C-alpha cells in the first residue's frame, strides 16, 4: 500500500473548468471541489505571463508568494480586493481618494511612482518582469500618484500586502473572493480518525482576524463541529491547541492527524511536530471540506476566515498516519 | 524500479546513452500507446507506472468533462511520491 492507495482524497491542482477543481482521487468525481469567484481575475501562467481568467474559473497560478516562478502550479485563493488605479496596463499620473488604512502599491517596469498629498514616498521599479511593492498608510483624502518612466500592470489596493493583478481600464475594479469546498463528502472524511495534508504557498496575512488553512466541518447546524487549522489574529501563525507556530511567507506543508480512540490530535509543519492536543469524537457527522477558508452558516464562504494562498496539494486519509509518515509528508 | 532482484530487464535505466528509453524520452508521443499497453512491473523496458496510469485516467476523466489539464508532468511527479511512499 502507499500514501495514494490509503488516501480517501488526493488533489494535485492540474485539471479545472468553470466551477470545478478536479481531484485525482476518488476517480469517480465525488472528491471534486466546487469553485466560485463571481468576477474575473488574473494568473501568472507557466511562461510567467499574466493572463486574464474568466469568472468562476479556478486559477492555476505559477507565481509564488516570494515572487519566483514555480515549475508546478497551485490553485490560487484570494480574498476580495479592489484596484484603485486605472488603466492598469500603462500607468498615468492621477489622484485617488483613499481611506486611512494600509495600502499597497505594486507595478512592473523601470519607472517610478511618487506619492504626495495624504502620503509620501517613492517606489522605483527594477525591471520589466519584476514586480515591486510599497506598503504605506495614508491619512484619509486625496492621494496623488505621480508616474515617471515605464510603469506597467500597476495596482493600488487597500491591504498590507499585494494580491494578484486586477486589470482596470476606465474605473476601479473589484476582484471577488475565491472559494473552494465540497459539501456532502462524509464518505471521504474519517469520522473517528484521520489525517489532513495541505501543501500551501502562504501569502502572509498581517491582520484581519483568524484565517483558516483547511476545515472539516459538519452541516449548517453543526458548522462548529470539526477541525479547523488556521492563523491567529496576527495572521502569520498557526494556532493549535494553544501552541503557536510562526509561519513565514512562502511554502509550507501542514499535516494534522486526529484519533478519537486515542483522544489525540497532532499538528506537523515543515517536517516536525509543532503541536498536540486531546481530541474528542465529533459530535455529529462531518461532511464538508474547505481549503484556505471555511463555510459559514448560510453555505457561503466565510469572508473573514479566508486565507490568501496557493494550494499545491491537498489530501485526506481516514486513518491517523504515523508520526514518521507525517514528518515525511510535511517535509519541504 | 523493476520488480526483480537479478537486474533482469533493467537495461533501459542502466545505461547512459538513452537505450531503451524512447517511450519516455521523446516529445512526439512515440511509443506512448505501447508504454501504456504493455507495461509489466518486472521490468522498466516499457510500461506505465501506477502514477502515470493514475495521471492518464485523470486526464481522460477531466477532458471528457470538458475540463482543461496543464502541468501533467508535475502531477505525475507528485503522484509518484504518493505511490512510492511510505
Coordinates of C-alpha atoms in Angstrom, one line a residue:
Chain A
X1 CA 0.0 0.0 0.0
X2 CA 1.0 3.6 -0.3
X3 CA 0.0 7.1 0.6
X4 CA -2.1 7.2 -2.5
X5 CA -3.7 3.8 -2.0
X6 CA -4.6 4.6 1.5
X7 CA -5.9 8.2 0.9
X8 CA -9.6 8.9 0.6
X9 CA -8.9 12.1 -1.3
X10 CA -6.0 13.4 -3.3
X11 CA -5.9 16.8 -5.0
X12 CA -2.9 17.9 -7.1
X13 CA -4.1 21.0 -9.0
X14 CA -3.9 20.1 -12.6
X15 CA -7.4 19.9 -14.1
X16 CA -10.0 22.7 -13.9
X17 CA -13.1 24.0 -15.5
X18 CA -15.7 26.6 -14.6
X19 CA -16.9 26.0 -11.0
X20 CA -14.7 22.9 -10.6
X21 CA -11.3 21.7 -9.4
X22 CA -10.8 18.1 -10.2
X23 CA -9.3 15.7 -7.7
X24 CA -7.1 12.7 -8.7
X25 CA -8.8 10.6 -6.1
X26 CA -11.5 9.4 -5.8
X27 CA -11.7 8.8 -9.5
X28 CA -15.5 8.9 -9.7
X29 CA -15.7 12.7 -9.2
X30 CA -17.1 12.7 -5.7
X31 CA -14.0 14.4 -4.5
X32 CA -14.0 17.2 -7.0
X33 CA -14.2 20.6 -5.4
X34 CA -16.7 23.3 -6.1
X35 CA -15.1 26.5 -7.0
X36 CA -16.6 30.0 -7.1
X37 CA -15.4 33.5 -7.8
X38 CA -18.0 35.9 -9.2
X39 CA -15.6 38.0 -11.1
X40 CA -12.7 37.8 -13.5
X41 CA -9.1 37.6 -12.1
X42 CA -5.6 37.1 -13.4
X43 CA -3.0 34.5 -13.0
X44 CA 0.7 34.1 -13.9
X45 CA 1.0 31.2 -16.4
X46 CA 3.8 28.7 -16.8
X47 CA 5.7 31.1 -19.0
X48 CA 5.5 33.9 -16.5
X49 CA 2.9 35.9 -18.4
X50 CA -0.1 37.5 -16.7
X51 CA -3.3 36.4 -18.2
X52 CA -7.0 37.0 -17.5
X53 CA -9.2 34.2 -16.1
X54 CA -12.9 34.2 -16.6
X55 CA -15.4 34.4 -13.7
X56 CA -15.8 31.1 -11.7
X57 CA -12.8 29.6 -13.4
X58 CA -10.1 28.4 -10.9
X59 CA -6.7 29.9 -11.4
X60 CA -3.7 27.5 -11.8
X61 CA -1.0 30.0 -10.9
X62 CA 2.7 29.6 -11.1
X63 CA 3.8 32.7 -9.3
X64 CA 4.9 32.0 -5.7
X65 CA 4.4 34.3 -2.7
X66 CA 8.0 35.1 -2.8
X67 CA 8.0 36.3 -6.4
X68 CA 9.6 33.3 -8.2
X69 CA 8.0 31.3 -11.0
X70 CA 7.2 27.8 -9.9
X71 CA 7.6 24.7 -12.1
X72 CA 4.2 23.4 -10.8
X73 CA 1.0 25.3 -10.5
X74 CA -1.1 25.9 -7.4
X75 CA -4.8 26.9 -7.4
X76 CA -5.0 30.4 -6.1
X77 CA -7.3 31.5 -3.3
X78 CA -7.6 35.2 -2.5
X79 CA -9.9 37.5 -0.6
X80 CA -11.7 40.4 -2.3
X81 CA -9.5 43.3 -3.3
X82 CA -10.0 46.4 -5.4
X83 CA -7.5 48.1 -7.8
X84 CA -8.0 51.8 -7.2
X85 CA -5.9 53.0 -10.2
X86 CA -6.8 52.8 -13.9
X87 CA -5.9 52.0 -16.5
X88 CA -3.7 49.2 -15.1
X89 CA -1.8 48.3 -18.1
X90 CA 0.2 51.6 -18.5
X91 CA 0.3 53.9 -15.5
X92 CA -0.6 57.6 -15.8
X93 CA -0.3 60.3 -13.1
X94 CA -3.6 60.5 -11.2
X95 CA -5.3 61.4 -7.9
X96 CA -7.3 58.8 -5.9
X97 CA -9.4 59.0 -2.8
X98 CA -8.1 56.7 -0.1
X99 CA -9.0 55.8 3.5
X100 CA -6.7 55.9 6.5
X101 CA -5.8 52.2 6.2
X102 CA -2.8 50.3 4.9
X103 CA -2.5 50.3 1.2
X104 CA -0.1 48.5 -1.1
X105 CA 1.2 49.9 -4.4
X106 CA 2.7 47.5 -7.0
X107 CA 4.0 47.7 -10.6
X108 CA 6.3 46.3 -13.1
X109 CA 8.9 48.3 -15.1
X110 CA 11.9 50.5 -14.6
X111 CA 10.0 53.8 -13.8
X112 CA 8.8 55.2 -10.5
X113 CA 5.7 56.3 -8.7
X114 CA 5.9 59.2 -6.2
X115 CA 3.2 59.6 -3.6
X116 CA 2.1 63.0 -2.4
X117 CA -1.0 64.5 -0.8
X118 CA -2.1 62.2 2.0
X119 CA 1.0 60.1 1.9
X120 CA 4.6 60.4 0.9
X121 CA 7.1 58.0 -0.6
X122 CA 8.6 56.8 -3.9
X123 CA 8.5 53.3 -5.4
X124 CA 11.1 52.6 -8.0
X125 CA 11.0 49.8 -10.4
X126 CA 13.7 47.2 -11.0
X127 CA 12.8 45.7 -14.4
X128 CA 10.2 44.9 -16.9
X129 CA 9.5 41.5 -15.3
X130 CA 9.9 42.4 -11.7
X131 CA 7.0 43.4 -9.5
X132 CA 8.0 45.9 -6.9
X133 CA 5.8 46.8 -3.9
X134 CA 5.3 49.6 -1.4
X135 CA 3.0 49.4 1.6
X136 CA 2.0 52.6 3.4
X137 CA -0.8 54.0 5.5
X138 CA -2.1 57.4 4.3
X139 CA -4.4 59.7 6.0
X140 CA -7.9 59.8 4.5
X141 CA -8.2 62.0 1.5
X142 CA -6.7 62.6 -1.9
X143 CA -3.6 60.6 -2.8
X144 CA -1.6 61.9 -5.8
X145 CA 0.4 59.3 -7.7
X146 CA 3.0 60.8 -10.0
X147 CA 4.3 58.4 -12.6
X148 CA 7.7 58.7 -14.2
X149 CA 9.2 56.3 -16.8
X150 CA 7.9 52.9 -17.6
X151 CA 5.3 51.7 -15.1
X152 CA 3.1 48.8 -16.2
X153 CA 0.5 46.5 -14.7
X154 CA 0.2 48.7 -11.7
X155 CA -2.1 48.3 -8.7
X156 CA -3.1 50.3 -5.6
X157 CA -5.1 48.2 -3.2
X158 CA -6.2 48.5 0.4
X159 CA -4.3 45.9 2.3
X160 CA -0.9 45.4 3.9
X161 CA 0.4 43.2 1.2
X162 CA -0.3 42.8 -2.5
X163 CA -2.6 40.4 -4.3
X164 CA -2.7 39.3 -7.9
X165 CA -3.1 41.9 -10.6
X166 CA -6.7 43.2 -11.0
X167 CA -7.0 44.6 -14.6
X168 CA -8.6 48.0 -14.9
X169 CA -9.4 50.2 -17.9
X170 CA -11.7 53.2 -17.1
X171 CA -12.6 52.7 -13.5
X172 CA -11.7 50.9 -10.3
X173 CA -12.3 47.1 -10.4
X174 CA -13.0 44.7 -7.6
X175 CA -11.9 41.1 -7.8
X176 CA -14.2 39.0 -5.6
X177 CA -13.1 36.2 -3.3
X178 CA -12.2 32.7 -4.5
X179 CA -13.9 29.8 -2.6
X180 CA -13.1 26.1 -2.8
X181 CA -15.1 23.5 -0.9
X182 CA -17.1 20.2 -1.0
X183 CA -20.4 19.5 0.7
X184 CA -21.9 16.1 1.4
X185 CA -18.5 14.5 1.5
X186 CA -18.8 12.5 4.7
X187 CA -17.7 9.3 2.9
X188 CA -14.3 10.9 2.2
X189 CA -13.7 12.1 5.8
X190 CA -12.6 9.9 8.7
X191 CA -15.3 10.3 11.2
X192 CA -13.4 8.8 14.1
X193 CA -9.8 9.3 13.0
X194 CA -8.0 10.8 10.0
X195 CA -5.2 12.8 8.5
X196 CA -5.4 16.1 6.6
X197 CA -2.5 17.3 4.4
X198 CA -2.1 20.7 2.9
X199 CA 0.8 21.9 0.8
X200 CA 0.4 25.7 0.7
X201 CA 2.2 28.8 -0.6
X202 CA 1.3 31.2 2.2
X203 CA 0.9 34.9 1.2
X204 CA 1.0 36.2 4.8
X205 CA -2.0 37.9 6.2
X206 CA -0.8 40.5 8.7
X207 CA -4.2 41.5 10.1
X208 CA -7.8 40.9 9.7
X209 CA -8.7 38.1 12.1
X210 CA -8.3 34.4 12.1
X211 CA -7.7 32.8 8.7
X212 CA -8.3 29.2 8.0
X213 CA -5.9 26.9 6.2
X214 CA -8.4 24.0 5.9
X215 CA -11.6 23.0 7.6
X216 CA -13.5 19.8 8.1
X217 CA -17.0 20.7 9.4
X218 CA -20.5 19.4 9.9
X219 CA -23.7 20.5 8.3
X220 CA -25.1 24.0 8.7
X221 CA -26.4 23.3 12.1
X222 CA -23.1 21.7 13.1
X223 CA -20.7 24.1 11.5
X224 CA -18.6 24.5 14.5
X225 CA -18.1 20.7 14.8
X226 CA -15.0 19.7 13.1
X227 CA -11.4 20.5 12.7
X228 CA -10.0 23.9 11.6
X229 CA -6.4 24.8 11.4
X230 CA -5.7 28.4 10.8
X231 CA -3.9 31.5 11.8
X232 CA -4.0 33.7 14.9
X233 CA -5.3 37.2 14.9
X234 CA -1.9 38.3 13.9
X235 CA -2.3 36.4 10.8
X236 CA 1.0 34.7 10.3
X237 CA 1.0 32.0 12.8
X238 CA -0.7 28.6 13.2
X239 CA -2.6 28.4 16.4
X240 CA -3.2 24.9 17.5
X241 CA -4.4 23.9 21.0
X242 CA -2.7 26.9 22.5
X243 CA 0.5 26.3 20.6
X244 CA 1.5 29.0 18.2
X245 CA 3.9 28.2 15.4
X246 CA 5.2 31.1 13.4
X247 CA 4.8 30.8 9.7
X248 CA 6.9 32.9 7.3
X249 CA 5.7 33.9 3.8
X250 CA 6.2 31.2 1.3
X251 CA 5.6 27.5 1.0
X252 CA 4.7 25.2 3.9
X253 CA 3.4 21.7 4.3
X254 CA 0.9 21.1 7.1
X255 CA -0.3 17.7 8.3
X256 CA -2.9 17.3 11.0
X257 CA -4.0 13.9 12.5
X258 CA -6.9 13.1 14.8
X259 CA -8.0 9.9 16.5
X260 CA -10.9 9.7 18.9
X261 CA -9.9 6.2 20.0
X262 CA -6.6 7.6 21.5
X263 CA -8.1 11.1 22.1
X264 CA -5.1 12.6 20.4
X265 CA -4.6 15.1 17.6
X266 CA -1.2 16.3 16.3
X267 CA 0.0 19.0 14.1
X268 CA 3.1 18.8 11.9
X269 CA 4.5 21.6 9.9
X270 CA 7.6 21.6 7.6
X271 CA 8.9 18.3 8.8
X272 CA 8.4 18.5 12.5
X273 CA 5.7 18.1 15.0
X274 CA 4.5 21.5 16.2
X275 CA 1.6 20.7 18.5
X276 CA -0.5 18.1 20.1
X277 CA -4.0 18.1 21.7
X278 CA -6.6 16.0 23.2
X279 CA -9.3 15.1 20.6
X280 CA -12.8 14.0 21.4
X281 CA -15.1 12.3 19.0
X282 CA -17.0 14.6 16.6
X283 CA -20.4 15.4 17.9
X284 CA -22.0 14.8 14.6
X285 CA -21.2 13.7 11.1
X286 CA -18.5 15.8 9.4
X287 CA -19.4 16.2 5.7
X288 CA -17.8 19.4 4.4
X289 CA -14.3 20.3 3.4
X290 CA -13.0 23.7 2.6
X291 CA -9.5 24.7 1.7
X292 CA -8.0 28.1 2.6
X293 CA -11.2 29.2 4.2
X294 CA -14.4 28.0 5.8
X295 CA -18.1 27.9 5.1
X296 CA -20.4 30.0 7.1
X297 CA -23.9 29.1 8.4
X298 CA -25.5 30.1 5.2
X299 CA -23.5 27.8 3.0
X300 CA -21.3 30.5 1.6
X301 CA -17.6 31.1 2.1
X302 CA -16.9 33.0 5.3
X303 CA -15.1 36.1 4.1
X304 CA -13.5 36.9 7.4
X305 CA -11.9 33.5 7.7
X306 CA -10.5 33.2 4.3
X307 CA -6.8 32.8 3.6
X308 CA -4.6 34.2 0.9
X309 CA -2.6 31.5 -0.6
X310 CA -1.9 28.9 -3.3
X311 CA -2.7 25.2 -2.8
X312 CA -0.1 22.9 -4.2
X313 CA -1.6 19.7 -2.8
X314 CA -4.4 18.6 -0.5
X315 CA -5.2 15.1 0.7
X316 CA -7.2 13.2 3.3
X317 CA -6.8 9.8 4.9
X318 CA -9.4 8.1 7.1
X319 CA -6.7 6.9 9.4
X320 CA -4.2 8.8 11.5
X321 CA -0.9 8.4 9.8
X322 CA 2.1 7.6 12.0
X323 CA 4.4 10.4 13.2
X324 CA 7.1 9.2 10.8
X325 CA 4.7 9.4 7.9
X326 CA 3.5 12.8 8.9
X327 CA 7.1 14.1 9.1
X328 CA 7.8 12.7 5.7
X329 CA 4.7 14.2 4.2
X330 CA 5.3 17.6 5.8
X331 CA 8.9 17.8 4.9
X332 CA 9.6 20.6 2.3
Chain B
X1 CA 12.0 0.3 -10.2
X2 CA 11.8 -3.1 -11.8
X3 CA 10.2 -5.7 -9.5
X4 CA 13.0 -8.2 -9.6
X5 CA 16.4 -8.6 -7.9
X6 CA 18.5 -10.1 -10.6
X7 CA 18.8 -6.9 -12.8
X8 CA 16.7 -8.5 -15.4
X9 CA 15.1 -6.0 -17.7
X10 CA 17.0 -3.0 -16.3
X11 CA 18.9 -2.2 -19.4
X12 CA 16.7 0.8 -20.1
X13 CA 17.9 2.5 -17.0
X14 CA 21.4 1.1 -16.6
X15 CA 22.9 2.9 -19.5
X16 CA 23.9 6.5 -20.2
X17 CA 23.0 6.6 -23.9
X18 CA 19.2 6.6 -23.7
X19 CA 19.0 3.0 -24.9
X20 CA 15.5 1.6 -24.5
X21 CA 14.1 4.9 -23.2
X22 CA 12.5 6.3 -26.3
X23 CA 9.0 5.8 -25.0
X24 CA 9.8 8.3 -22.2
X25 CA 12.4 10.5 -23.8
X26 CA 10.7 12.0 -26.8
X27 CA 8.4 14.9 -27.4
X28 CA 6.2 13.4 -30.1
X29 CA 4.5 10.7 -28.0
X30 CA 6.4 8.0 -29.9
X31 CA 5.8 4.7 -28.1
X32 CA 3.0 6.3 -25.9
X33 CA 0.4 3.6 -26.6
X34 CA 3.0 0.8 -26.3
X35 CA 4.1 2.3 -23.0
X36 CA 0.6 2.3 -21.6
X37 CA -0.5 -1.0 -23.1
X38 CA 2.3 -3.4 -22.4
X39 CA 3.7 -2.4 -19.0
X40 CA 4.8 -5.1 -16.6
X41 CA 6.1 -4.5 -13.1
X42 CA 9.0 -6.9 -13.5
X43 CA 10.9 -4.6 -15.8
X44 CA 11.1 -1.0 -16.9
X45 CA 11.7 -1.5 -20.5
X46 CA 8.2 -0.3 -21.1
X47 CA 5.0 0.2 -19.2
X48 CA 3.4 2.9 -17.2
X49 CA 4.0 3.3 -13.5
X50 CA 1.0 3.5 -11.2
X51 CA 1.4 7.2 -11.0
X52 CA 1.4 7.5 -14.8
X53 CA -1.7 5.3 -15.0
X54 CA -3.5 7.5 -12.4
X55 CA -2.5 10.6 -14.2
X56 CA -3.7 9.2 -17.5
X57 CA -7.0 8.2 -16.1
X58 CA -7.4 11.6 -14.5
X59 CA -6.6 13.3 -17.8
X60 CA -9.2 11.2 -19.6
X61 CA -11.8 12.0 -17.0
X62 CA -11.1 15.7 -17.0
X63 CA -11.1 16.1 -20.7
X64 CA -14.3 14.0 -21.1
X65 CA -16.0 16.5 -18.7
X66 CA -14.8 19.4 -20.9
X67 CA -12.2 20.5 -18.3
X68 CA -8.6 21.5 -19.1
X69 CA -5.3 20.0 -18.0
X70 CA -1.9 21.5 -17.5
X71 CA 1.3 20.7 -15.8
X72 CA 0.8 17.0 -16.5
X73 CA 4.4 16.0 -15.6
X74 CA 4.1 17.9 -12.3
X75 CA 1.1 15.8 -11.5
X76 CA 2.9 12.6 -12.4
X77 CA 5.9 13.6 -10.2
X78 CA 3.7 14.3 -7.2
X79 CA 1.6 11.2 -7.7
X80 CA 4.8 9.2 -7.9
X81 CA 5.8 10.4 -4.4
X82 CA 2.4 9.3 -3.1
X83 CA 2.6 5.9 -4.8
X84 CA 6.2 5.2 -3.8
X85 CA 5.9 6.1 -0.2
X86 CA 5.8 5.2 2.6

